[in-house]
Coordinates of C-alpha atoms in Angstrom, one line a residue:
X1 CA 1.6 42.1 12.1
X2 CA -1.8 40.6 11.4
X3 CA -1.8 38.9 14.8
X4 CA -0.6 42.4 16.9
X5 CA -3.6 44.1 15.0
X6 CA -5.9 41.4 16.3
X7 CA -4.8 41.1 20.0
X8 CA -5.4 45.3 19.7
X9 CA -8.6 44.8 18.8
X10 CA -9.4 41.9 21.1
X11 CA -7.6 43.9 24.1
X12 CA -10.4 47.0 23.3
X13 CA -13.0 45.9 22.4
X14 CA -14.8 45.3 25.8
X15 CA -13.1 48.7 27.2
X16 CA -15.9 51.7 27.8
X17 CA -14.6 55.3 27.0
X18 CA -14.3 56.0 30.9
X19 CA -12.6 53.2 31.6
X20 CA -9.7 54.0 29.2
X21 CA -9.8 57.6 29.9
X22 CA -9.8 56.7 33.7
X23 CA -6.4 55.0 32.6
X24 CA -4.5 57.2 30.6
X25 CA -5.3 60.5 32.9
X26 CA -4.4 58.4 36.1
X27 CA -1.1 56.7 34.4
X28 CA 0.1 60.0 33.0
X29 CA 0.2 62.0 35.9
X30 CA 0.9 59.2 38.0
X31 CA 3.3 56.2 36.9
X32 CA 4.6 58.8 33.6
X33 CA 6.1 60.6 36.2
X34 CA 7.8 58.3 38.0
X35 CA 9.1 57.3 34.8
X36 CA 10.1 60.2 33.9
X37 CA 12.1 60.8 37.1
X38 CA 13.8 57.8 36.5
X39 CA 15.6 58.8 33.5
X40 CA 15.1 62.9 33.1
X41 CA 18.7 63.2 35.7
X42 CA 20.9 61.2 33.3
X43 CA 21.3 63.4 30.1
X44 CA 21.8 66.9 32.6
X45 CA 24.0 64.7 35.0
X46 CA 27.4 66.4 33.4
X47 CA 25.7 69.9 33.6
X48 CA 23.9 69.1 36.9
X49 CA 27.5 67.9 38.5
X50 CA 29.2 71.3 37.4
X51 CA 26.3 73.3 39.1
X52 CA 26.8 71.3 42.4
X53 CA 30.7 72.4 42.1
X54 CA 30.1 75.9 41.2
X55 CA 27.6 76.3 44.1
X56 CA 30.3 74.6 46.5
X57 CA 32.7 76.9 45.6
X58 CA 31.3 80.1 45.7
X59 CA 30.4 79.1 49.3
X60 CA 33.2 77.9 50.3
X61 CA 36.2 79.0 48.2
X62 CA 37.4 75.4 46.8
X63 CA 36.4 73.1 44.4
X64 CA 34.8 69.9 45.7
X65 CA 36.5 66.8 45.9
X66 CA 35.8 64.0 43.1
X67 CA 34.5 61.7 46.0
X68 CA 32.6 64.1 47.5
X69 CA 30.8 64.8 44.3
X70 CA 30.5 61.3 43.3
X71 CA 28.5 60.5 46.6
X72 CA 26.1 63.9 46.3
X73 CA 25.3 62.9 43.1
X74 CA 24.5 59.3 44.1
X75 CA 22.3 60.6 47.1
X76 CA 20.9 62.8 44.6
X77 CA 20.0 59.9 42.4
X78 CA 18.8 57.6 44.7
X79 CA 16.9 60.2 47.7
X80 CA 14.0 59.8 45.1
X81 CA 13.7 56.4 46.4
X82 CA 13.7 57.4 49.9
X83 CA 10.6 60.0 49.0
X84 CA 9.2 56.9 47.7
X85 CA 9.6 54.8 50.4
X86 CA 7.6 57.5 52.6
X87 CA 4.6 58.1 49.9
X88 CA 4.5 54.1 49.7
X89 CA 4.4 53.8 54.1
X90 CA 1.7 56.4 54.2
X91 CA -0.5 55.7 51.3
X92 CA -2.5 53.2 53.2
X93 CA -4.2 55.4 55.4
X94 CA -4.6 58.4 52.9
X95 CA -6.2 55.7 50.3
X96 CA -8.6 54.6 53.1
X97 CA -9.6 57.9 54.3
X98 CA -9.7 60.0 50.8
X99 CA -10.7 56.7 48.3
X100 CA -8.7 55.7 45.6
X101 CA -9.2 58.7 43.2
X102 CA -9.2 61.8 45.4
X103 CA -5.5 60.5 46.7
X104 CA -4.4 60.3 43.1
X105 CA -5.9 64.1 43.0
X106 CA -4.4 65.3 46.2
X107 CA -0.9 63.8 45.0
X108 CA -0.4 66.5 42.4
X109 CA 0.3 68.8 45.0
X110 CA 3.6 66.8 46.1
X111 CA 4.5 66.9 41.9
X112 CA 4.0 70.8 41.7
X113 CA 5.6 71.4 44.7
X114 CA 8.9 69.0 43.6
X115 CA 9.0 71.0 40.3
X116 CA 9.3 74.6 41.5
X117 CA 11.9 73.6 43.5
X118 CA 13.9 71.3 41.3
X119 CA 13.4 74.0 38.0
X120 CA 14.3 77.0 40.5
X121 CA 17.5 75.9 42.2
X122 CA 19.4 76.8 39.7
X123 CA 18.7 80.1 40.2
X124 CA 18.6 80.4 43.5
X125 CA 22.1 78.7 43.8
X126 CA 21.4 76.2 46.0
X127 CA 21.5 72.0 45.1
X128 CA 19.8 71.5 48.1
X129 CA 16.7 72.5 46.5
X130 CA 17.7 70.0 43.9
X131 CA 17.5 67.4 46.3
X132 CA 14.9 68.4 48.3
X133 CA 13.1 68.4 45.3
X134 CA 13.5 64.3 44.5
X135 CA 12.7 64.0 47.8
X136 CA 9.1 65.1 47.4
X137 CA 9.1 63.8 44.1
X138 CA 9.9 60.7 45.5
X139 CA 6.4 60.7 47.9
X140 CA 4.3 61.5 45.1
X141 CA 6.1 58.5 42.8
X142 CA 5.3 56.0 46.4
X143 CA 1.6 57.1 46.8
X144 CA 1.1 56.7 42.9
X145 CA 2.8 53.6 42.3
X146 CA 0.5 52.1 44.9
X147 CA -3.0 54.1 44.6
X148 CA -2.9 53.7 40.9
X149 CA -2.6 49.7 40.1
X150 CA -5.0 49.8 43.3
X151 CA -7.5 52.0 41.3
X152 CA -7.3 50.1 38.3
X153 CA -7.2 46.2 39.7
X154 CA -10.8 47.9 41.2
X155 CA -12.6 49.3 38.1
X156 CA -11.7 46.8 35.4
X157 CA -13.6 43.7 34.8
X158 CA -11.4 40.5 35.5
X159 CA -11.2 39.9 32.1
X160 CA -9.1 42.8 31.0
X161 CA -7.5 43.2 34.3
X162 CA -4.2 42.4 33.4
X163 CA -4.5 44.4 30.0
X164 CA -5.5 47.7 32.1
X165 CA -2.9 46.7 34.8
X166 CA 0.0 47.0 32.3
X167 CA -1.1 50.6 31.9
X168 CA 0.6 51.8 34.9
X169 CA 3.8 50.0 32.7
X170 CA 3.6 51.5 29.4
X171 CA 3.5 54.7 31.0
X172 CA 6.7 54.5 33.2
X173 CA 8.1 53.7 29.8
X174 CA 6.6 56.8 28.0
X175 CA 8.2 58.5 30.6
X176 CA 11.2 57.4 30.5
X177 CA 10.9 57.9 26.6
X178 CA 10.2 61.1 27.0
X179 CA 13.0 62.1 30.1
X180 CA 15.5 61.1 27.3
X181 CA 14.0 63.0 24.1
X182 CA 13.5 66.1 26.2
X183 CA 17.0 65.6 27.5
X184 CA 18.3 65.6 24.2
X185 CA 21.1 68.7 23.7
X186 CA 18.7 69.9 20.6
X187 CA 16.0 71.0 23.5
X188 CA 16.7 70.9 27.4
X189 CA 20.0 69.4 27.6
X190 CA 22.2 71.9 28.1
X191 CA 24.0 73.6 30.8
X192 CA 21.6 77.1 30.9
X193 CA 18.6 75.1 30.0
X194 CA 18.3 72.1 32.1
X195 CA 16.1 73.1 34.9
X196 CA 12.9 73.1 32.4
X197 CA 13.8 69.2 32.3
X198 CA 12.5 69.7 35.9
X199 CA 9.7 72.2 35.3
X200 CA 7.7 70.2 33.0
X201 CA 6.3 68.0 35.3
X202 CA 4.1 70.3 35.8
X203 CA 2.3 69.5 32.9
X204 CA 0.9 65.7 33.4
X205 CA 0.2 66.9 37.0
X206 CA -2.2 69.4 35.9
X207 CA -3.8 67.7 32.9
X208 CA -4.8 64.9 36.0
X209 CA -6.4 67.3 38.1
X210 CA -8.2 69.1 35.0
X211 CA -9.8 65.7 33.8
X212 CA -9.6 63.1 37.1
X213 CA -12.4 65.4 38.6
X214 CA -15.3 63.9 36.5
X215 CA -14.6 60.1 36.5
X216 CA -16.1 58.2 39.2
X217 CA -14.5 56.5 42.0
X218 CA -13.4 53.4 42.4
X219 CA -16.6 50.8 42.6
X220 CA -15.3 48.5 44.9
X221 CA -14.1 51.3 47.0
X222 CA -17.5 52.5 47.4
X223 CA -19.3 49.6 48.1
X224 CA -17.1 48.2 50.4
X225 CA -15.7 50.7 52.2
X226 CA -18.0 53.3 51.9
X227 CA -21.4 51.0 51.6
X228 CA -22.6 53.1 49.1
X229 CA -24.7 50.9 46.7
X230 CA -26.6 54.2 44.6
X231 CA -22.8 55.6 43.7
X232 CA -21.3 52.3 43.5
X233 CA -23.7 51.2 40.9
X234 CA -23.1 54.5 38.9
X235 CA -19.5 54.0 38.9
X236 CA -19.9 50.4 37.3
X237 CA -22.4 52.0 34.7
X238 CA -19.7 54.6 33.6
X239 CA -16.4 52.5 33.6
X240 CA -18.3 49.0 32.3
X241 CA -20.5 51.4 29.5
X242 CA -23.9 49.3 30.4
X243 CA -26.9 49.9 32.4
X244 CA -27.8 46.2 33.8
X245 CA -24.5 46.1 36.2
X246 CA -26.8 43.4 38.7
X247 CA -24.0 40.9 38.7
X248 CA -21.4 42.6 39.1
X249 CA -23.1 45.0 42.0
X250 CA -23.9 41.0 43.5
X251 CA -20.6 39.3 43.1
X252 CA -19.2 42.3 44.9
X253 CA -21.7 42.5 47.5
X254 CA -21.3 39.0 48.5
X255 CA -17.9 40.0 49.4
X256 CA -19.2 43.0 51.3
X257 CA -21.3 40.6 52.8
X258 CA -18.5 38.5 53.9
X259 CA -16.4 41.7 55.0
X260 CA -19.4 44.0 57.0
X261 CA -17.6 43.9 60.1
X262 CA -14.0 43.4 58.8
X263 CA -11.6 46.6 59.2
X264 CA -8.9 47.2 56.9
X265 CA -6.0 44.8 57.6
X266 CA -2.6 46.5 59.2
X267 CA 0.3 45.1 57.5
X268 CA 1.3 43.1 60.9
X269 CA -2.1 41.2 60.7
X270 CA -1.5 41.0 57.0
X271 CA 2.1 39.7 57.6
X272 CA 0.4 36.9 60.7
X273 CA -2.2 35.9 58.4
X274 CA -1.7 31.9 57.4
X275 CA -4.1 32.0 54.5
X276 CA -2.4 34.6 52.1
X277 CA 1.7 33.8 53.7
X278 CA 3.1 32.7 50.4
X279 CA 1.3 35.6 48.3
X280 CA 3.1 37.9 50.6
X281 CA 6.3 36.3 50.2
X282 CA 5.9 35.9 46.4
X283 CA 4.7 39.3 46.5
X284 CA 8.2 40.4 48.5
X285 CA 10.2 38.0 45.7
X286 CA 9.1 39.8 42.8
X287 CA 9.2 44.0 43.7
X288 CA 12.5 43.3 44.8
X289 CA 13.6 41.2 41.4
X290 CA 12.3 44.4 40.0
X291 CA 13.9 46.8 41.2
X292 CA 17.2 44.7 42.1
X293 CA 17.0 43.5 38.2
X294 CA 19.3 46.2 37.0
X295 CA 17.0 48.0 34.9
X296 CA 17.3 51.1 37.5
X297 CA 21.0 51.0 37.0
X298 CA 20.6 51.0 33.3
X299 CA 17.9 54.0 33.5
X300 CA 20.3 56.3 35.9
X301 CA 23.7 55.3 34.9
X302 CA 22.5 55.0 30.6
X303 CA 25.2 57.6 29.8
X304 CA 28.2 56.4 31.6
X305 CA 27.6 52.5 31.0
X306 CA 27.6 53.4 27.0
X307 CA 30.4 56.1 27.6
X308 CA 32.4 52.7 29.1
X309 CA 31.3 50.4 26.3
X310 CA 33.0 53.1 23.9
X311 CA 30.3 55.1 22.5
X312 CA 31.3 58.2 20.9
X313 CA 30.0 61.3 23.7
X314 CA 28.5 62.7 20.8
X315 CA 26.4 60.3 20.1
X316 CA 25.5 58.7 23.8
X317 CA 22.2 60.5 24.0
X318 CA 21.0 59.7 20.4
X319 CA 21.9 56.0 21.2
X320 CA 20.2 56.5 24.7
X321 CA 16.8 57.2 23.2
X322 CA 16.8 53.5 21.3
X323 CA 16.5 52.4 24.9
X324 CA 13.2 54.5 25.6
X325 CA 11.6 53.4 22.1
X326 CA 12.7 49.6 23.0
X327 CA 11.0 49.7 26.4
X328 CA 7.9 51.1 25.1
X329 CA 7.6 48.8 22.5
X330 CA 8.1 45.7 24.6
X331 CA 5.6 46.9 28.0
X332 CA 3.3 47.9 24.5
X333 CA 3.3 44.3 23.5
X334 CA 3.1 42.7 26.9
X335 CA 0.1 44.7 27.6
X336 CA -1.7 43.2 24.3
X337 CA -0.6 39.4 25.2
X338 CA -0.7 39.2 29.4
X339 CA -4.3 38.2 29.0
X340 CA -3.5 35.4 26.2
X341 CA 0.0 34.3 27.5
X342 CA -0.7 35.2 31.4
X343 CA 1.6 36.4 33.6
X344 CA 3.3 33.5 34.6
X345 CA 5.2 33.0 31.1
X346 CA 5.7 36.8 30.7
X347 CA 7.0 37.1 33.7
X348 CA 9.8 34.0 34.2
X349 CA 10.3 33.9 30.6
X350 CA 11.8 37.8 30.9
X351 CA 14.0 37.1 33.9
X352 CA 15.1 34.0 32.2
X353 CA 16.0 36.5 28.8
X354 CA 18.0 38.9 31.1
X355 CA 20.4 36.7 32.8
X356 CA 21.4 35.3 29.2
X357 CA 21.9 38.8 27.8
X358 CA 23.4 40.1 30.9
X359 CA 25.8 37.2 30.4
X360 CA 26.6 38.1 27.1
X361 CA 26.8 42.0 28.2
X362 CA 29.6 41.2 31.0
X363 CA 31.4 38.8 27.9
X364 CA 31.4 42.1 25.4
X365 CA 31.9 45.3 27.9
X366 CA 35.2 42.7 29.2
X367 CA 36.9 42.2 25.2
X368 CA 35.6 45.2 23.7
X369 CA 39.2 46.5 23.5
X370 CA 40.1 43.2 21.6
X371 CA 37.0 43.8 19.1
X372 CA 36.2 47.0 17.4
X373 CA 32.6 46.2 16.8
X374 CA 31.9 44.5 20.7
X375 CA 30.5 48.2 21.8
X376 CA 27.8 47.5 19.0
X377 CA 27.1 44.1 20.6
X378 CA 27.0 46.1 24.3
X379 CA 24.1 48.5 22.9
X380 CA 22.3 45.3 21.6
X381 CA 22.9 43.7 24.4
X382 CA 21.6 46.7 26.9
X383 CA 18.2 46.8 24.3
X384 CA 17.7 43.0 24.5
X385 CA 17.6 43.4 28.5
X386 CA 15.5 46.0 28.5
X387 CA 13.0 44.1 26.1
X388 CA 12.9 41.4 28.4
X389 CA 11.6 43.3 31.4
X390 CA 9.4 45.1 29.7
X391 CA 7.6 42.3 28.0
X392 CA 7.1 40.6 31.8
X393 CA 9.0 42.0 34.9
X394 CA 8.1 45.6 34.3
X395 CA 4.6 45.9 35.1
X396 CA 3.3 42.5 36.1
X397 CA 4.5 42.7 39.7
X398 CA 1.8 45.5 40.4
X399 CA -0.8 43.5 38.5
X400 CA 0.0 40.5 40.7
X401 CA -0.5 43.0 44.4
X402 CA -3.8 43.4 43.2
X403 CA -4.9 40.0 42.1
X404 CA -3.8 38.2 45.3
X405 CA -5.6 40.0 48.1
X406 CA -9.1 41.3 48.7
X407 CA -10.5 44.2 49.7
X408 CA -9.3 44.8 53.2
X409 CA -6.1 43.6 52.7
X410 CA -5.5 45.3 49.2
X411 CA -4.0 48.5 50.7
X412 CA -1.7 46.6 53.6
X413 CA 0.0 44.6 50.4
X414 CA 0.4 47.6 48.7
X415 CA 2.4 49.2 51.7
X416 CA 4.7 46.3 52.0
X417 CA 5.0 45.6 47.8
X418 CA 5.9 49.2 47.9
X419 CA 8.3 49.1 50.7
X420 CA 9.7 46.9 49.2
X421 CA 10.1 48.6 45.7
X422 CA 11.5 51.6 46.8
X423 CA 14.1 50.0 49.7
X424 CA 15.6 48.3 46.4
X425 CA 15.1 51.4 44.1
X426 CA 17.2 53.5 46.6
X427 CA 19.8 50.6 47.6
X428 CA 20.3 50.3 43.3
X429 CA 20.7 54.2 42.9
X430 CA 22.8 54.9 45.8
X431 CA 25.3 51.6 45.3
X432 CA 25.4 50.6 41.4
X433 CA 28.4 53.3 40.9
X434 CA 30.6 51.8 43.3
X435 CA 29.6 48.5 42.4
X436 CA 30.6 49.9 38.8
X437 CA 33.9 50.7 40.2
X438 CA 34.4 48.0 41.9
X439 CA 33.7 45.2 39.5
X440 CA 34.4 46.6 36.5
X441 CA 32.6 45.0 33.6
X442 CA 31.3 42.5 35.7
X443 CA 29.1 44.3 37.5
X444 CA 26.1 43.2 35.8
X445 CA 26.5 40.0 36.6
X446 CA 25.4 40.6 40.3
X447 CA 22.0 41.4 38.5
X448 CA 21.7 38.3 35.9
X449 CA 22.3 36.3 39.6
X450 CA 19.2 38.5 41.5
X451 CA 17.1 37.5 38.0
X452 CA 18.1 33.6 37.7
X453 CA 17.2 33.7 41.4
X454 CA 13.7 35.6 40.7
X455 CA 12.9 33.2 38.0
X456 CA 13.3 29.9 39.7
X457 CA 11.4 30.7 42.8
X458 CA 8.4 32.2 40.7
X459 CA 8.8 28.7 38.5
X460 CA 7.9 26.5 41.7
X461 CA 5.5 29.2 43.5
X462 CA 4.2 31.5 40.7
X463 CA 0.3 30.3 39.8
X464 CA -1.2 31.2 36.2
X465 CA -3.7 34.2 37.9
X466 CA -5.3 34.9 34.2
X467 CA -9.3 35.5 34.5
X468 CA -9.7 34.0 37.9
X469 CA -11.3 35.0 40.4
X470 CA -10.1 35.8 44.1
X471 CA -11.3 32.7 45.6
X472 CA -9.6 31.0 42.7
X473 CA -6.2 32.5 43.5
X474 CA -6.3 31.8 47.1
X475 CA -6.7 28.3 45.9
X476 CA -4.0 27.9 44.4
X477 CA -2.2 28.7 47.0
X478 CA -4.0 26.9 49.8
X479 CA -1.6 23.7 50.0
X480 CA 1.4 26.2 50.5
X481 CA -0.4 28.2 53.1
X482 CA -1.6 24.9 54.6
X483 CA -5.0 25.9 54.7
X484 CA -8.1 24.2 53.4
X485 CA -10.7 26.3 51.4
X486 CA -13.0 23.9 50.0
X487 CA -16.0 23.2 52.3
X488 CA -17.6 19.7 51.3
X489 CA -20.7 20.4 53.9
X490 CA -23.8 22.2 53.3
X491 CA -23.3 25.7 52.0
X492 CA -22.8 27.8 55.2
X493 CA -23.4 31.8 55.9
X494 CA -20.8 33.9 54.8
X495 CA -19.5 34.7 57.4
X496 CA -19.2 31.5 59.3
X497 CA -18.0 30.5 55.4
X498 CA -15.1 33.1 55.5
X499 CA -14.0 31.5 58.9
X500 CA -14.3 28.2 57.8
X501 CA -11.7 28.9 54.8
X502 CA -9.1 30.4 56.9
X503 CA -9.0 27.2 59.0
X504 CA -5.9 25.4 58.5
X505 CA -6.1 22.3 57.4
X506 CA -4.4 20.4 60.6
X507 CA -7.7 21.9 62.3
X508 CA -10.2 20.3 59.5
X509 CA -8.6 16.8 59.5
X510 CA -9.4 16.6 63.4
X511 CA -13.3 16.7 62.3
X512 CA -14.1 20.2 63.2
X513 CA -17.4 21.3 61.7
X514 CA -19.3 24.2 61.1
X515 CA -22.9 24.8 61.6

């Protein structure tokens, strides 16, 4: 306990009041939400179901088929994903035109939008304002899940960068926390009340825009996209809580320096580009291990994977909540250790965790009929896996798309980390009940193979990226891009310096020089 009260303090102590406020208001009505959208359809989903059948047949005088509803709901599920897939394809050009802030401002408008229609179809008797709801809320989770960890990775100080970066994971947990207490029969599960599940997010969205407003934008943003040293230098001030911000107005500089006539990278110029080939790839290895993980499955599906491990109905959403708690806890405690363990431990170490439990979960879910207390062991089971990617794979990978590029090709990794993320969301949403079907209790073992797999490629690729810089990341990677980034000559202009570093090293050996 001791030692959790001292990492606290260590985490804090160099964090301004801006810069947490900065992070709480953009993670609540940002990544919250998209937690809370993960989880807030699984306690209604019975109530939710009926409504699409009612609706069907007062249309069309029948009821629907079980098939038939079994696939709408699974589209209804998993079209959030394809919202997301959009926000995360067009948030490039929105972050580059509006700046990092002003597009988690603008994307409010996509969350109140999403709620009036989900919270009214009811009313209106029509599920495909339901869906067309997800949909929307779907673009506004894709811009967020990109424009925040981009917004953060650019106003914290390298030192608590990982610390602030797990923000954006805590809060998909506080969401899904709070989809499942809200959900609970006692307040908004129930069959007349469930659209206000719907209509309250509403709230986080409009506590953003209130607040956002008056926190400066994004430093880096400014001076190196915008070449504006006078706000720039304000916007340090405020989020570092110190006048002399010299150095850090310098380091960036020299990178502006280096980048003057550099446009943003597309992602085919990102995806061509030798020096930064194996942070793309590990960057494409671990949003998909996230997604394709299982946790999704668990997060949509919580209710009927404890109603088959032979949980009493009753008390399904009761148990469901534990899961919430655990996940908070865990992406709590991960964000107090990342910058004294690093990511690379955190983040093998939890896919290593979930392939044993998920072992052990396929073993109890298959003799649970044999042993009366196995459906204990499931719930333990499901809480262990969950603690395992929150204390790593839950909110590392976005820490990691901002650590491995720089500035110009921040928001072309984004577009393809989040691509990526939301391809996988939907394929998990839309496929895991047939899956379910299909394989019975050994379902989750499709997932413990997706996490071995993560884990051993990240345990040959996967550099420690804990207080280094940018240079010293592309280091690290420089023999696996084949590239050469030392320069033993005289120091040369930045520029002719930046080309220098690209040069592979097949071109150096030949005796190439640079003057």
């Amino acid at each position: 306990m001791l030692t959790i009260a001292i990492s606290f303090f260590n985490v804090f102590q160099d964090w301004s009041g801006s810069l947490i406020v900065a992070s709480l208001v953009g993670a609540f009505g940002s990544s919250f939400l998209y937690g809370y959208n993960l989880s807030v359809v699984n306690a209604p989903a019975v109530y939710i179901k009926s409504f699409y059948n009612e609706t069907w047949q007062r249309r069309y005088g029948f009821s629907m088929e079980e098939n038939t509803l079994t696939l709408l709901w699974s589209i209804t599920v998993s079209v959030f994903a394809i919202g997301g897939l959009v926000g995360a394809i067009i948030v490039t050009p929105i972050v580059k035109f509006f700046g990092r802030k002003r597009t988690l401002l603008l994307n409010n408008v996509f969350a109140v939008v999403a709620a009036l229609l989900m919270s009214l179809s009811m009313l209106a008797g029509s599920f495909e304002m339901l869906i067309l709801g997800r949909i929307i809320m779907g673009v506004d989770a894709g811009i967020s899940l990109s424009a925040l960890p981009m917004y953060l990775s650019e106003i914290s100080p390298k030192e608590i960068r990982g610390s602030l970066g797990q923000v954006t994971a805590i809060f998909i947990c506080i969401g899904v926390f709070t989809g499942q207490v809200l959900g609970l029969p006692e307040i908004f599960g129930t069959e007349s009340r469930w659209p206000y599940l719907f209509g309250m997010i509403i709230v986080p969205s409009l506590i953003q825009a209130v607040i956002l407003p008056f926190l400066p934008e994004s430093p880096r943003y400014l001076l190196l996209e915008k070449h504006d040293t006078r706000r720039a230098e304000k916007a340090f001030q405020t989020f570092l809580g110190k006048e002399d911000v010299s150095h850090e107005v310098e380091e960036v500089l020299s990178e502006s320096r280096v980048q003057r006539n550099t446009k943003l990278v597309s992602v085919l110029q990102l995806l061509r580009t030798q020096a930064v080939r194996w942070q793309v790839v590990t960057v494409v290895v671990t949003m998909g291990c996230y997604q394709l993980c299982g946790l999704n499955a668990i997060w949509y599906y919580t209710n009927s994977i404890f109603s088959e491990s032979g949980i009493n109905h009753e008390t399904i959403p009761y148990v469901t909540l534990s899961t919430g708690a655990v996940e908070t806890v865990a992406a709590v405690f991960s964000g107090l250790v990342i910058e004294r363990l690093g990511r690379r431990p955190l983040l093998i170490g939890g896919f290593g965790l979930m392939v044993v439990f998920f072992a052990v979960l396929t073993t109890s879910l298959t003799l649970q009929d044999k042993v009366h207390w196995l459906p204990y062991l499931s719930i333990a089971c499901i809480l262990a896996i969950i603690a395992s990617f929150c204390i790593g794979p839950g909110g590392i990978p976005f820490v990691l798309t901002g650590e491995f590029f720089q500035q110009s090709q921040r928001p072309a990794a984004f577009m393809i980390a989040g691509t990526v993320n939301w391809l996988s969301n939907f394929a998990v949403g839309l496929l895991f009940p047939f899956i379910q079907s299909g394989l019975q209790t050994y379902c989750f073992l499709v997932f413990a193979a997706i996490c071995s797999a993560g884990a051993t490629y990240l345990f040959f690729v996967l550099p420690e990226t804990k207080n280094k810089t940018l240079n010293e990341i592309s280091q690290a990677f420089a023999k696996k891009n084949k590239v050469s980034l030392e320069i033993n000559h005289r120091p040369l202009p930045p520029k002719l310096s930046c080309v220098a570093s690209l040069l592979p090293s097949s071109e150096r050996k030949k005796g190439r020089r640079w003057s």
